[in-house]
mmCIF file of C-alpha atoms and ligand atoms in Angstrom:
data_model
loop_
_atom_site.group_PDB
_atom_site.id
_atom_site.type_symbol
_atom_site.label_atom_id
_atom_site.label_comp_id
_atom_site.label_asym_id
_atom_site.label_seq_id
_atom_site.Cartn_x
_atom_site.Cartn_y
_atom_site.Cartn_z
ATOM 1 C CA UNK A 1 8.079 56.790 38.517
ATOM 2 C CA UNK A 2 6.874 60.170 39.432
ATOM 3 C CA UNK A 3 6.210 60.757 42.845
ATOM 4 C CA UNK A 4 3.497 63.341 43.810
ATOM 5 C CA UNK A 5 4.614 64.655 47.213
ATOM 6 C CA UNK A 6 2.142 66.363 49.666
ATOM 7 C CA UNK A 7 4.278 67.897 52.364
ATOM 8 C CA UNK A 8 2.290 68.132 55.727
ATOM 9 C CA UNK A 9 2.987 71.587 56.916
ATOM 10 C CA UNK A 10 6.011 72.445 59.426
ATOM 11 C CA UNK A 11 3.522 73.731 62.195
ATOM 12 C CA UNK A 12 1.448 70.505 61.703
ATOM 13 C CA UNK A 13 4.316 68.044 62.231
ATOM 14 C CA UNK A 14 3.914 65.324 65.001
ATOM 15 C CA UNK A 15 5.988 66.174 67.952
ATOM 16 C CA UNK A 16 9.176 63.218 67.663
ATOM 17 C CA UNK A 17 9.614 60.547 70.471
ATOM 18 C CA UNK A 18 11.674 61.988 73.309
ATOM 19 C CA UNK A 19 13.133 58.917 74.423
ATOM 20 C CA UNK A 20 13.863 56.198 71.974
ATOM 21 C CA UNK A 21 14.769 53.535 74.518
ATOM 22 C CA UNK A 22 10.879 53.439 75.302
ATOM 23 C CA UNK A 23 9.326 53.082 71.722
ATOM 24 C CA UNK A 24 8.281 49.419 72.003
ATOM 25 C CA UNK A 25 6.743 48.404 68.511
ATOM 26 C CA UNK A 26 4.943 49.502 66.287
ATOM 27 C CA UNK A 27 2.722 51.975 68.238
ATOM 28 C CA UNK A 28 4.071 55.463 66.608
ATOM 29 C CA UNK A 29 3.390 56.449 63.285
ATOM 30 C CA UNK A 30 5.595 58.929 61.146
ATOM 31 C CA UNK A 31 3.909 62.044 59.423
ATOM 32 C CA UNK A 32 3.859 60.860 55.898
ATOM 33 C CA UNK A 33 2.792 57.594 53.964
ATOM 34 C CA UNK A 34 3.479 56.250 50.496
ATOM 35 C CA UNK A 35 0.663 55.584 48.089
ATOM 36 C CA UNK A 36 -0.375 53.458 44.714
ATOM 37 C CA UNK A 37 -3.228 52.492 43.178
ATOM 38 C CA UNK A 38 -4.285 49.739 40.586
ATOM 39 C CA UNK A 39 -6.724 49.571 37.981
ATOM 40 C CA UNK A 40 -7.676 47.504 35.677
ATOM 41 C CA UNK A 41 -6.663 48.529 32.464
ATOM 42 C CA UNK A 42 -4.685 51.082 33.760
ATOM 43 C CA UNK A 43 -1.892 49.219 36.040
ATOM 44 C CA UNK A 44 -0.220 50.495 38.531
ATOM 45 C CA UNK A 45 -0.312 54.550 38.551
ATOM 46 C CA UNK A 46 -0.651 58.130 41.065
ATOM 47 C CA UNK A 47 2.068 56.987 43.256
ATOM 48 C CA UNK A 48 2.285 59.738 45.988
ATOM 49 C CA UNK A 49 3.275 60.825 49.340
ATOM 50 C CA UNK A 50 0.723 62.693 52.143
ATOM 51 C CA UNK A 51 -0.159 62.934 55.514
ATOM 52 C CA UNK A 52 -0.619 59.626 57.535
ATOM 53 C CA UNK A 53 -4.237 59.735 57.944
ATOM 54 C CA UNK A 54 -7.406 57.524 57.665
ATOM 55 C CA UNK A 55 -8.533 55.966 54.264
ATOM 56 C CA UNK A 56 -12.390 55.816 53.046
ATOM 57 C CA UNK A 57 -12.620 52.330 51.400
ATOM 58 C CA UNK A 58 -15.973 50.997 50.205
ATOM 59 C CA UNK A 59 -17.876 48.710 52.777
ATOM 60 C CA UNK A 60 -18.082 45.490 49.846
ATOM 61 C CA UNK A 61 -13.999 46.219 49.301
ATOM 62 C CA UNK A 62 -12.409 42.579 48.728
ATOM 63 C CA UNK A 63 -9.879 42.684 51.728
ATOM 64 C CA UNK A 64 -13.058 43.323 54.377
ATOM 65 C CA UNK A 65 -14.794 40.081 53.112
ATOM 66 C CA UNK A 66 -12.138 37.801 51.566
ATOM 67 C CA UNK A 67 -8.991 39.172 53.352
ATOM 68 C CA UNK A 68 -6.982 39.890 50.132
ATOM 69 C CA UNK A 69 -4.314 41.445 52.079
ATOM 70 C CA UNK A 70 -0.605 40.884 51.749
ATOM 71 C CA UNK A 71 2.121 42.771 53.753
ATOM 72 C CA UNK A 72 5.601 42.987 54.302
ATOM 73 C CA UNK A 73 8.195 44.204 56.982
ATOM 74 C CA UNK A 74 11.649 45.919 56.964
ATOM 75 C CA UNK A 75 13.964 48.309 58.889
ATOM 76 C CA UNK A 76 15.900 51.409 57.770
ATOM 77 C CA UNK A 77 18.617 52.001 60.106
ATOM 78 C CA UNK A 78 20.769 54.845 61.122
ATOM 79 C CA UNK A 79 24.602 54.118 61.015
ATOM 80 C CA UNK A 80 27.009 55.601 63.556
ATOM 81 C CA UNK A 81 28.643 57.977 60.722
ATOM 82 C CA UNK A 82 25.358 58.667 59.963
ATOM 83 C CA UNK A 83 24.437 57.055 56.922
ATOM 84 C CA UNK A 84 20.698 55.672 56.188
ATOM 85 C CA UNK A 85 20.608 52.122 55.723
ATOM 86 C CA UNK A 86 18.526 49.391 54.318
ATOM 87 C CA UNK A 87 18.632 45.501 54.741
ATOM 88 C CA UNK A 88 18.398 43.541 51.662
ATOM 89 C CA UNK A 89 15.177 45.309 50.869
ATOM 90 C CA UNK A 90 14.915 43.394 46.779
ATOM 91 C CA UNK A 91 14.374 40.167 49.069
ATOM 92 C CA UNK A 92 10.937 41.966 50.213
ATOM 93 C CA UNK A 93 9.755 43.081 47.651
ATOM 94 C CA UNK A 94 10.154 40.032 45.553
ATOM 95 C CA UNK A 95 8.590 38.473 48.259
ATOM 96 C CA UNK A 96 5.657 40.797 48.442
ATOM 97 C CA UNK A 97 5.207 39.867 44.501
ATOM 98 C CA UNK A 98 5.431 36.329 45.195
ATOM 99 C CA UNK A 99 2.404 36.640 48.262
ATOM 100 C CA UNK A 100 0.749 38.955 45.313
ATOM 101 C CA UNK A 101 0.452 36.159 42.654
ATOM 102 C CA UNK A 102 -0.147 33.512 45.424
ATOM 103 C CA UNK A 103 -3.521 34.974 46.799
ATOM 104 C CA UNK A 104 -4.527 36.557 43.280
ATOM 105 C CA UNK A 105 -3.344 40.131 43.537
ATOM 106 C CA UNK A 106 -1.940 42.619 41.534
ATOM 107 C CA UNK A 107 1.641 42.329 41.957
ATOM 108 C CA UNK A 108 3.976 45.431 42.506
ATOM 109 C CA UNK A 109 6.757 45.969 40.092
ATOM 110 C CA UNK A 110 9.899 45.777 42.433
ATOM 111 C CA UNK A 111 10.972 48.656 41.708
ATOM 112 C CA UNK A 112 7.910 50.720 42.863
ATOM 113 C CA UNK A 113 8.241 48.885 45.756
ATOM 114 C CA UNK A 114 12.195 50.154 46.291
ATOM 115 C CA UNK A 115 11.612 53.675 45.210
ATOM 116 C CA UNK A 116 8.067 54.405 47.511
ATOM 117 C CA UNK A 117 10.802 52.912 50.125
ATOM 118 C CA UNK A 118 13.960 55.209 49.486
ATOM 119 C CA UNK A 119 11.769 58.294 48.610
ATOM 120 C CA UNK A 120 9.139 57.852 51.738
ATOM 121 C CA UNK A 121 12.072 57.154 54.060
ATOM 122 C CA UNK A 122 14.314 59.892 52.968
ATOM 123 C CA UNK A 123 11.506 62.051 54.008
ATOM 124 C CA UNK A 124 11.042 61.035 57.296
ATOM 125 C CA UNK A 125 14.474 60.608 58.475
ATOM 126 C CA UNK A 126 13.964 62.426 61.433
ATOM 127 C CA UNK A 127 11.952 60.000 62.681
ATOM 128 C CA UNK A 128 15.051 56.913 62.623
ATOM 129 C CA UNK A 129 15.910 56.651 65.689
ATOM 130 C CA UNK A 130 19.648 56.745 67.061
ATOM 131 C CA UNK A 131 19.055 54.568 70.230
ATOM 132 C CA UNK A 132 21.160 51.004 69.902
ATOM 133 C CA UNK A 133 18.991 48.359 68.805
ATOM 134 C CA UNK A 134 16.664 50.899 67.205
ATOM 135 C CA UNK A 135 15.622 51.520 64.261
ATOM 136 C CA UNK A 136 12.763 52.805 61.618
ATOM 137 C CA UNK A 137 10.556 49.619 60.311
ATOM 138 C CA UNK A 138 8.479 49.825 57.347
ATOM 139 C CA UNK A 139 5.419 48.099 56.492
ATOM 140 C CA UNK A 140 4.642 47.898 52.858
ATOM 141 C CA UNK A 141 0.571 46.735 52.671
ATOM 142 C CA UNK A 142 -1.565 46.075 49.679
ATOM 143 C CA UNK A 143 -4.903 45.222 49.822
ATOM 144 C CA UNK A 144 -7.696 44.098 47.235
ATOM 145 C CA UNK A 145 -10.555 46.889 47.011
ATOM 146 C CA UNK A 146 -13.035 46.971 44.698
ATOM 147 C CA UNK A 147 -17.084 47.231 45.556
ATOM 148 C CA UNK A 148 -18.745 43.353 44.658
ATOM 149 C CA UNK A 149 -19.564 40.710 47.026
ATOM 150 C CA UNK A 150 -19.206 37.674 45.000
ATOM 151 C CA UNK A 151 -16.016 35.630 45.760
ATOM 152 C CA UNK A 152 -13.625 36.990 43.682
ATOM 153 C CA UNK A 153 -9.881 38.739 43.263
ATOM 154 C CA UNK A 154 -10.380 42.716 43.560
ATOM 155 C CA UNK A 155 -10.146 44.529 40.146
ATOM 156 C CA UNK A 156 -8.692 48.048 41.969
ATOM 157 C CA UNK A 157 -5.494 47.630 44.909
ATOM 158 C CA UNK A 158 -4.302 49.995 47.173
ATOM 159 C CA UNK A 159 -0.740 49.590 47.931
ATOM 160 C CA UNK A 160 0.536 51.875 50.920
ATOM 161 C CA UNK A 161 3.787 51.998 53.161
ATOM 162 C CA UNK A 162 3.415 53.441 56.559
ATOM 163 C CA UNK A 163 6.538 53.729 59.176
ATOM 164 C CA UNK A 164 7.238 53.346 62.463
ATOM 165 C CA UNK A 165 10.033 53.896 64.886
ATOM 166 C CA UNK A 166 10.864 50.695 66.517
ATOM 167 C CA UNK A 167 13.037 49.135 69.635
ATOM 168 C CA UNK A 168 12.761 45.412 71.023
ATOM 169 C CA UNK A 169 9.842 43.576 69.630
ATOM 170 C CA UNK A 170 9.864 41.382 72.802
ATOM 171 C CA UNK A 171 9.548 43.055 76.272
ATOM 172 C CA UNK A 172 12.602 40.935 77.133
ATOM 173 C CA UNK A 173 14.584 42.606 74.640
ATOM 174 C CA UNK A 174 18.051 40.750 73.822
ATOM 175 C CA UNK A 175 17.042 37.784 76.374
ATOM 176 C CA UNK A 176 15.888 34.433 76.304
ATOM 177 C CA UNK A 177 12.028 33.542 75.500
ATOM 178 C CA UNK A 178 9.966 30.874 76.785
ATOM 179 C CA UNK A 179 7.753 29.372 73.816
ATOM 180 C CA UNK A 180 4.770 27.289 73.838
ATOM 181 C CA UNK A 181 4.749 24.212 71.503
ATOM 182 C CA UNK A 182 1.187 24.088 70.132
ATOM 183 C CA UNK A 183 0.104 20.465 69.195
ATOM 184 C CA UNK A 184 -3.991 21.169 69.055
ATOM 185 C CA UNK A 185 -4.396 24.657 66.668
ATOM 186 C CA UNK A 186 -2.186 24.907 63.461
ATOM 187 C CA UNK A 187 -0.889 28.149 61.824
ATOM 188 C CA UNK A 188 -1.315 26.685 58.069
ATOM 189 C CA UNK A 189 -0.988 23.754 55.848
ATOM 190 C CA UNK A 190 1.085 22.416 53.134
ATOM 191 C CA UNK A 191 -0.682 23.482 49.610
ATOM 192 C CA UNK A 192 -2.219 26.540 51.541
ATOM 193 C CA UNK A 193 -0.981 30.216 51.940
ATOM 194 C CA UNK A 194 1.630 29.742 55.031
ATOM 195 C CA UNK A 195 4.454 30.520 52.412
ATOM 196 C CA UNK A 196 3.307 33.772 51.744
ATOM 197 C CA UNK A 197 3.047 37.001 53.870
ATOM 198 C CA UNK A 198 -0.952 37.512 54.353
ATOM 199 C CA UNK A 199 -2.984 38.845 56.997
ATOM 200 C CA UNK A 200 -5.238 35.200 57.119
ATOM 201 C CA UNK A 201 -1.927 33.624 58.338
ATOM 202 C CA UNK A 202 -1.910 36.068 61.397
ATOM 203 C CA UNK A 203 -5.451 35.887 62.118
ATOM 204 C CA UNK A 204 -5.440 32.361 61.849
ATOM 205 C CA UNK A 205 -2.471 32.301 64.799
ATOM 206 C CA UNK A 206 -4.087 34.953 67.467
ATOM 207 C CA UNK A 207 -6.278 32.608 69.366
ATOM 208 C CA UNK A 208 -3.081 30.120 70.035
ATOM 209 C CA UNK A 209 -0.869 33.300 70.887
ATOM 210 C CA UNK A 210 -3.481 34.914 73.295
ATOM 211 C CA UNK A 211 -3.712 31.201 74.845
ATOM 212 C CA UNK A 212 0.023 30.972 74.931
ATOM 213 C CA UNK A 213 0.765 34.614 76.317
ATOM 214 C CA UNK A 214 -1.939 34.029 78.741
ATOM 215 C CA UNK A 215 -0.118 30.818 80.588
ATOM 216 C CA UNK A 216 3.040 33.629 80.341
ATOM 217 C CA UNK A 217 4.913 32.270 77.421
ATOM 218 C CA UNK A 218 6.336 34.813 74.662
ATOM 219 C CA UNK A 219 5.112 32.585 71.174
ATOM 220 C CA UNK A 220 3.987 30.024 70.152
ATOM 221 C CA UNK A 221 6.196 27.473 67.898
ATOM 222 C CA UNK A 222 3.972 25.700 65.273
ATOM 223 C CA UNK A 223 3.868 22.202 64.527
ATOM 224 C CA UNK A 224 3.095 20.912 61.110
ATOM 225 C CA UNK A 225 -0.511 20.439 60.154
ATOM 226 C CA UNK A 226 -0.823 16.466 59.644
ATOM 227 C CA UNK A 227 0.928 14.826 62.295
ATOM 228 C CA UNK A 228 1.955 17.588 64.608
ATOM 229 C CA UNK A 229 5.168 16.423 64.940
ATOM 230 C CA UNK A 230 7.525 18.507 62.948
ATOM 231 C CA UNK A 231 9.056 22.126 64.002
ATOM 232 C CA UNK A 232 7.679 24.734 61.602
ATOM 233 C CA UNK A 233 8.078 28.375 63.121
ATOM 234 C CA UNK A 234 7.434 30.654 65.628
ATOM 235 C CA UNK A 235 4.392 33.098 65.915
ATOM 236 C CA UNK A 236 6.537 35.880 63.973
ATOM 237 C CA UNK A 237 10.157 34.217 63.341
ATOM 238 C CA UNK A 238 11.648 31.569 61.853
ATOM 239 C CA UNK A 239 13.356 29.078 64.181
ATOM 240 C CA UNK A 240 16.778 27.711 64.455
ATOM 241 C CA UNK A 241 18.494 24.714 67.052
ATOM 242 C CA UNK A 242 22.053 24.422 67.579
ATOM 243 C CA UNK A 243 23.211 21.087 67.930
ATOM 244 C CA UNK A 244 27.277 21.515 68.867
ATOM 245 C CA UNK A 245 28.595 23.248 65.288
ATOM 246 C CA UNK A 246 25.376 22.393 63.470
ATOM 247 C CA UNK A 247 22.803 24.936 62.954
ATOM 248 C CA UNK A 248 19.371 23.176 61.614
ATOM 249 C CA UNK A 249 16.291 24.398 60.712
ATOM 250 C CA UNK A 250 13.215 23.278 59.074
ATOM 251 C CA UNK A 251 13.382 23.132 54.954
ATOM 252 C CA UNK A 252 11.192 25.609 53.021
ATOM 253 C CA UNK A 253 8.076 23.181 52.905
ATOM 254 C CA UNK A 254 5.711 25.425 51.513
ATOM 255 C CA UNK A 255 3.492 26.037 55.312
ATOM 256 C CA UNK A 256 5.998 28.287 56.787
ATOM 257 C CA UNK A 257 7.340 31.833 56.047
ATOM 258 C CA UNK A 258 10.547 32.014 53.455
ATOM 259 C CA UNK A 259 12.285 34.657 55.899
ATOM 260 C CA UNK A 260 14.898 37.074 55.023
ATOM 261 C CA UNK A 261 16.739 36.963 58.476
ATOM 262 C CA UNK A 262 16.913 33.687 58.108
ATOM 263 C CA UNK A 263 18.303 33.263 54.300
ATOM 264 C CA UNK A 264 21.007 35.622 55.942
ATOM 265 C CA UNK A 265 21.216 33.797 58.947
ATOM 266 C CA UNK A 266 22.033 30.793 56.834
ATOM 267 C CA UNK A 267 24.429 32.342 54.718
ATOM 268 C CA UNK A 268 26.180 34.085 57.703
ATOM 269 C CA UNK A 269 26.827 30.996 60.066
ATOM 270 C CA UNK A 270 28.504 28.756 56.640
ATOM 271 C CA UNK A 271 30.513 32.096 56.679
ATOM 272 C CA UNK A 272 31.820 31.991 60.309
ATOM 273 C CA UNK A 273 32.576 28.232 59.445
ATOM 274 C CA UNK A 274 29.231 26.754 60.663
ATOM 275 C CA UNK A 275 27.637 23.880 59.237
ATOM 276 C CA UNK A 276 23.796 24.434 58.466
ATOM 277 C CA UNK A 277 21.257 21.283 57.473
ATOM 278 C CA UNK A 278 18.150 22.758 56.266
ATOM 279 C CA UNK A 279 15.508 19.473 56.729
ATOM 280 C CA UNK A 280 12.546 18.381 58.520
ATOM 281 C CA UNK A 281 13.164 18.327 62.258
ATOM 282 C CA UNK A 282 10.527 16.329 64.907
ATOM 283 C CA UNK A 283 10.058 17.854 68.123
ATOM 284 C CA UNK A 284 10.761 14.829 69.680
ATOM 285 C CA UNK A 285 14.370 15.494 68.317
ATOM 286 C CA UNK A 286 14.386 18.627 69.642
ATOM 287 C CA UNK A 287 13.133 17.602 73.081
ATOM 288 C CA UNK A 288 15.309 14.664 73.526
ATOM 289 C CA UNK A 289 18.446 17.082 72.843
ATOM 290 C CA UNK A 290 17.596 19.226 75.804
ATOM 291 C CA UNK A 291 17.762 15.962 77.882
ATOM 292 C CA UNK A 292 20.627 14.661 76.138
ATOM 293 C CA UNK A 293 22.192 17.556 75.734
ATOM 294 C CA UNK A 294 23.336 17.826 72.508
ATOM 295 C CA UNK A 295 21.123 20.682 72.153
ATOM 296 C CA UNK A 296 23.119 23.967 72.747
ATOM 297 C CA UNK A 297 21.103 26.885 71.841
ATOM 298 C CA UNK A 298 17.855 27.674 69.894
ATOM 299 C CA UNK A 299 16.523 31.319 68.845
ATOM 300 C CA UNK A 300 14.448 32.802 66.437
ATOM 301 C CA UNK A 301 14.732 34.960 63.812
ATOM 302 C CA UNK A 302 12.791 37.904 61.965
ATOM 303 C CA UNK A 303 12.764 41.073 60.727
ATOM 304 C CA UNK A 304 11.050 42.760 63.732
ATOM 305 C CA UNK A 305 12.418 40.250 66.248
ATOM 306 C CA UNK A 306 16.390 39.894 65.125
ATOM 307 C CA UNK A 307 17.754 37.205 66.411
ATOM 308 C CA UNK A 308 15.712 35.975 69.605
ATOM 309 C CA UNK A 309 17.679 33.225 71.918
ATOM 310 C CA UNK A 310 14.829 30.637 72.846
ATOM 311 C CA UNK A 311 15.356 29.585 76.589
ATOM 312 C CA UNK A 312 13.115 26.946 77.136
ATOM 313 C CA UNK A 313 10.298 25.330 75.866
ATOM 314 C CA UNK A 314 7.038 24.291 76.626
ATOM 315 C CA UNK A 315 5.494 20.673 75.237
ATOM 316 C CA UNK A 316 2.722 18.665 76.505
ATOM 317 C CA UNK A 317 2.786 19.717 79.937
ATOM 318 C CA UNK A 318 6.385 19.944 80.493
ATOM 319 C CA UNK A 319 8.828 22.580 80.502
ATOM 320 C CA UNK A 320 12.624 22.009 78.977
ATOM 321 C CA UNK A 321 15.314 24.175 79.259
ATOM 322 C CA UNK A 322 17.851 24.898 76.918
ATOM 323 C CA UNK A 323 21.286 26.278 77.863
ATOM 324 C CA UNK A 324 20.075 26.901 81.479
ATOM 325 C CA UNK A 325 17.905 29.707 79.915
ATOM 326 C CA UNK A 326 20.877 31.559 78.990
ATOM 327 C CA UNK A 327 22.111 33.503 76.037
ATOM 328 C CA UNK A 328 24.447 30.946 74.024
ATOM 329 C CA UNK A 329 27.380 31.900 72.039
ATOM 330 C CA UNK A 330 26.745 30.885 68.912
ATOM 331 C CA UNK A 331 23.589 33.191 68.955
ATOM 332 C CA UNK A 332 25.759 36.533 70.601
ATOM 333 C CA UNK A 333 27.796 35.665 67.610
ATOM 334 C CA UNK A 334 25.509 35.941 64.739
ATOM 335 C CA UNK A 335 23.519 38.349 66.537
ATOM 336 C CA UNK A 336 26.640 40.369 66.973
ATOM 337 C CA UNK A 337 27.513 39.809 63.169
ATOM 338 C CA UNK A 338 24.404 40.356 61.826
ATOM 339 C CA UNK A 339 23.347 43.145 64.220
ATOM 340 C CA UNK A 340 26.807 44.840 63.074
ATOM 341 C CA UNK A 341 25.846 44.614 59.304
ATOM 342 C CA UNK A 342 22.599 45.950 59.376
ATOM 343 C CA UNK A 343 23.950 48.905 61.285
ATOM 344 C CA UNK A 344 26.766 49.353 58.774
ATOM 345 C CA UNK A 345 29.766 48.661 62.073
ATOM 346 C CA UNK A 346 30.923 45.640 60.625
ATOM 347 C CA UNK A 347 32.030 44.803 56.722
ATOM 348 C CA UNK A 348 29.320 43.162 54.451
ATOM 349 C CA UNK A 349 30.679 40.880 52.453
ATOM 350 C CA UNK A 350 27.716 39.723 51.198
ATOM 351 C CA UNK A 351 26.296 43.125 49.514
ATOM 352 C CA UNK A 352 23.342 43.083 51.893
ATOM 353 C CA UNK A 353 23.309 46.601 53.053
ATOM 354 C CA UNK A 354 22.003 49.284 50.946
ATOM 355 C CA UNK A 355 22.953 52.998 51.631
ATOM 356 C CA UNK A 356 19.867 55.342 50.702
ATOM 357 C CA UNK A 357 20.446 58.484 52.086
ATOM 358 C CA UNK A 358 22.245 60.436 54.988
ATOM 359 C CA UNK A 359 20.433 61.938 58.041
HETATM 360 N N1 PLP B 1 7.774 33.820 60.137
HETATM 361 C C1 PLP B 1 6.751 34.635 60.405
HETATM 362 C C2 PLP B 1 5.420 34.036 60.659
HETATM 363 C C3 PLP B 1 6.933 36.026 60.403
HETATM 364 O O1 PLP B 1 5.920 36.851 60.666
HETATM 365 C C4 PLP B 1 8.220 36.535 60.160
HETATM 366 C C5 PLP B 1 8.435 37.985 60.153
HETATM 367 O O2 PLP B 1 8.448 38.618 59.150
HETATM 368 C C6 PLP B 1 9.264 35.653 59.889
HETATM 369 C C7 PLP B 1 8.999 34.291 59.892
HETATM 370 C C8 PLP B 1 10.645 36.135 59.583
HETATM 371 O O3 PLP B 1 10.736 36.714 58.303
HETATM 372 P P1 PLP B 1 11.800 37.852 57.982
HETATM 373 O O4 PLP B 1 13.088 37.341 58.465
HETATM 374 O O5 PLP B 1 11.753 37.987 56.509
HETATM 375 O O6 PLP B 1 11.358 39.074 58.690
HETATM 376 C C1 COI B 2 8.420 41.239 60.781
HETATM 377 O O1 COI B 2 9.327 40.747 61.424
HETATM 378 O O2 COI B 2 8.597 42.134 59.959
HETATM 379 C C2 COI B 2 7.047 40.757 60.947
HETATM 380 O O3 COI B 2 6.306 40.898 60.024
HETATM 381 C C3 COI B 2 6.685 40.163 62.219
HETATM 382 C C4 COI B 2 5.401 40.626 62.825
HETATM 383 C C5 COI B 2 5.419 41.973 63.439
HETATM 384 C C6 COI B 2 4.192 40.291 62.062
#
């Protein structure tokens, strides 16, 4: 692939963050973004880099009507003998072709995918920042365009990367969360498109967030669709409950989001000698163990959120604590371990980490 590259002039250069424990997420762009275009009957082609700025899309494009939109999210990190890092980036981008074929889009040869990443990044390394717990995340988008109003997959995608310098997604940073269990709305349904990384998905989940955040909790955690009575996920993680040495969390069932943190997450704790059951868990279960308490810890996990120690939960009127809202140790530990990974401290024994580039 032969990348056209538009510098944006020196002088013309965004000024950087000047303090990189503030960034939040996801509210500061870099100065450059990644392009490629599909036609039909010419596949994928002008893959380039220019200035972040606005795009001019038809009014009738497909994504504005019909929400053909499929996205994906990763980190580059910046390693403490200052190499440039990525996190098992093949596991998005086959993901991103998976969403592709699932809502009818043009899928993205992996290896565009990898080299937009590596040559985009490489560019803006100035912009990774150094702070602990920081880091550069990158949001790979494609999106049906097209001009035609009848229901119907685009015949012309845009796929685009755009970066952002990132800390905590959670105000709380590294602390527990208080979640919501939502037994009225639903996030998605078995046979539908909760499996794969589209825009719908999120849309559909606002109005039980905004609800949620509004009574002060962090997320929401889903329930499944028919009986609302199984644990799915969280508003942007995966979830996981300790139970003593066991670490469970719910099967791929086709409704909730195959995550990369937590395939690694997974992987990491049968490393460290951890048993994992990967099954269908009722919330009932999970609210009788904080009573009980064989329930020792719960946190999320995600790309943007880490790993994010649940404290307590909130179900039909009643609030539950787990591990008197504190941090537990089985979550420092793979937060520790994975955290150290990604950040290329600690060994990888897995092959995870990909070097790209030095800053
Ligand atoms: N579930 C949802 C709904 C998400 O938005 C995310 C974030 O990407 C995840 C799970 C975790 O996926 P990953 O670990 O691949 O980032
Ligand atoms: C991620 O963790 O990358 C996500 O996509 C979560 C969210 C910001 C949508």
């Amino acid at each position: 692939m032969q990348i056209t590259i538009e510098k944006v002039k020196d002088e013309e250069l965004k000024p950087l963050f000047t303090d990189a424990t503030q960034l939040g997420f996801g509210k500061l762009f870099t100065d450059h973004m990644f392009t490629m275009v599909y036609r039909k009957g010419q596949g994928w082609v002008e893959p380039k880099i220019t200035k972040y700025k606005p795009f001019q899309i038809d009014p009738a494009a497909v994504v504005l009507h019909y929400s053909q939109e499929i996205f994906e999210g990763l980190k580059a990190y910046a390693s403490e003998d200052s190499r440039i890092l990525l996190f098992r980036p093949e596991k998005n981008a086959e993901r991103m072709y998976h969403s592709a074929e699932r809502i009818c889009m043009a899928p993205l040869p992996v290896e565009y995918f990898l080299e937009g990443i590596k040559t985009l990044v490489n560019l803006e390394k100035r912009w990774i920042p150094k702070a602990p717990g920081t880091s550069l995340y990158i949001r790979p988008t494609l999106v049906g365009l097209g001009a035609a109003l009848g229901v119907h997959p685009a015949d012309e995608y845009l796929f685009y990367i755009i970066l952002t310098p990132v800390g905590a997604y959670f105000k709380e940073g590294f602390k527990p969360i208080s979640l919501y269990v939502e037994d009225v709305y639903i996030r998605a349904a078995v046979g539908g498109v909760g499996n794969a990384k589209t825009g719908g998905n999120y849309a559909a989940s606002l109005l039980a967030g905004a609800k949620a955040q509004e009574k002060g909790f962090s997320q929401v955690l889903w329930l499944d669709a028919k009986e609302r009575k199984y644990v799915e996920e969280v508003g942007a993680m995966n979830i996981f409950f300790v139970f003593g040495d066991t670490l469970v969390t719910p099967n791929l069932s086709g409704s909730i989001l195959p995550g990369i943190t937590r395939a690694s997450v997974l992987e990491l704790a049968q490393y460290l000698g951890y048993r994992t059951e990967e099954r269908m868990i009722s919330i009932d279960e999970v609210i009788e163990g904080t009573k009980n308490g064989t329930l020792t810890e719960a946190f999320g996990t995600g790309t943007a959120a880490v790993i994010s120690p649940v404290g307590s939960l909130f179900y039909k009127g009643q609030n539950y604590e787990i591990n008197n809202f504190q941090v537990g140790p089985i979550t420092q530990r793979l937060y520790d371990k994975l955290v150290g990974i990604q950040y290329g401290r600690e060994e990888d024994p897995f092959g995870w980490v990909h070097e790209i580039g030095r800053l």
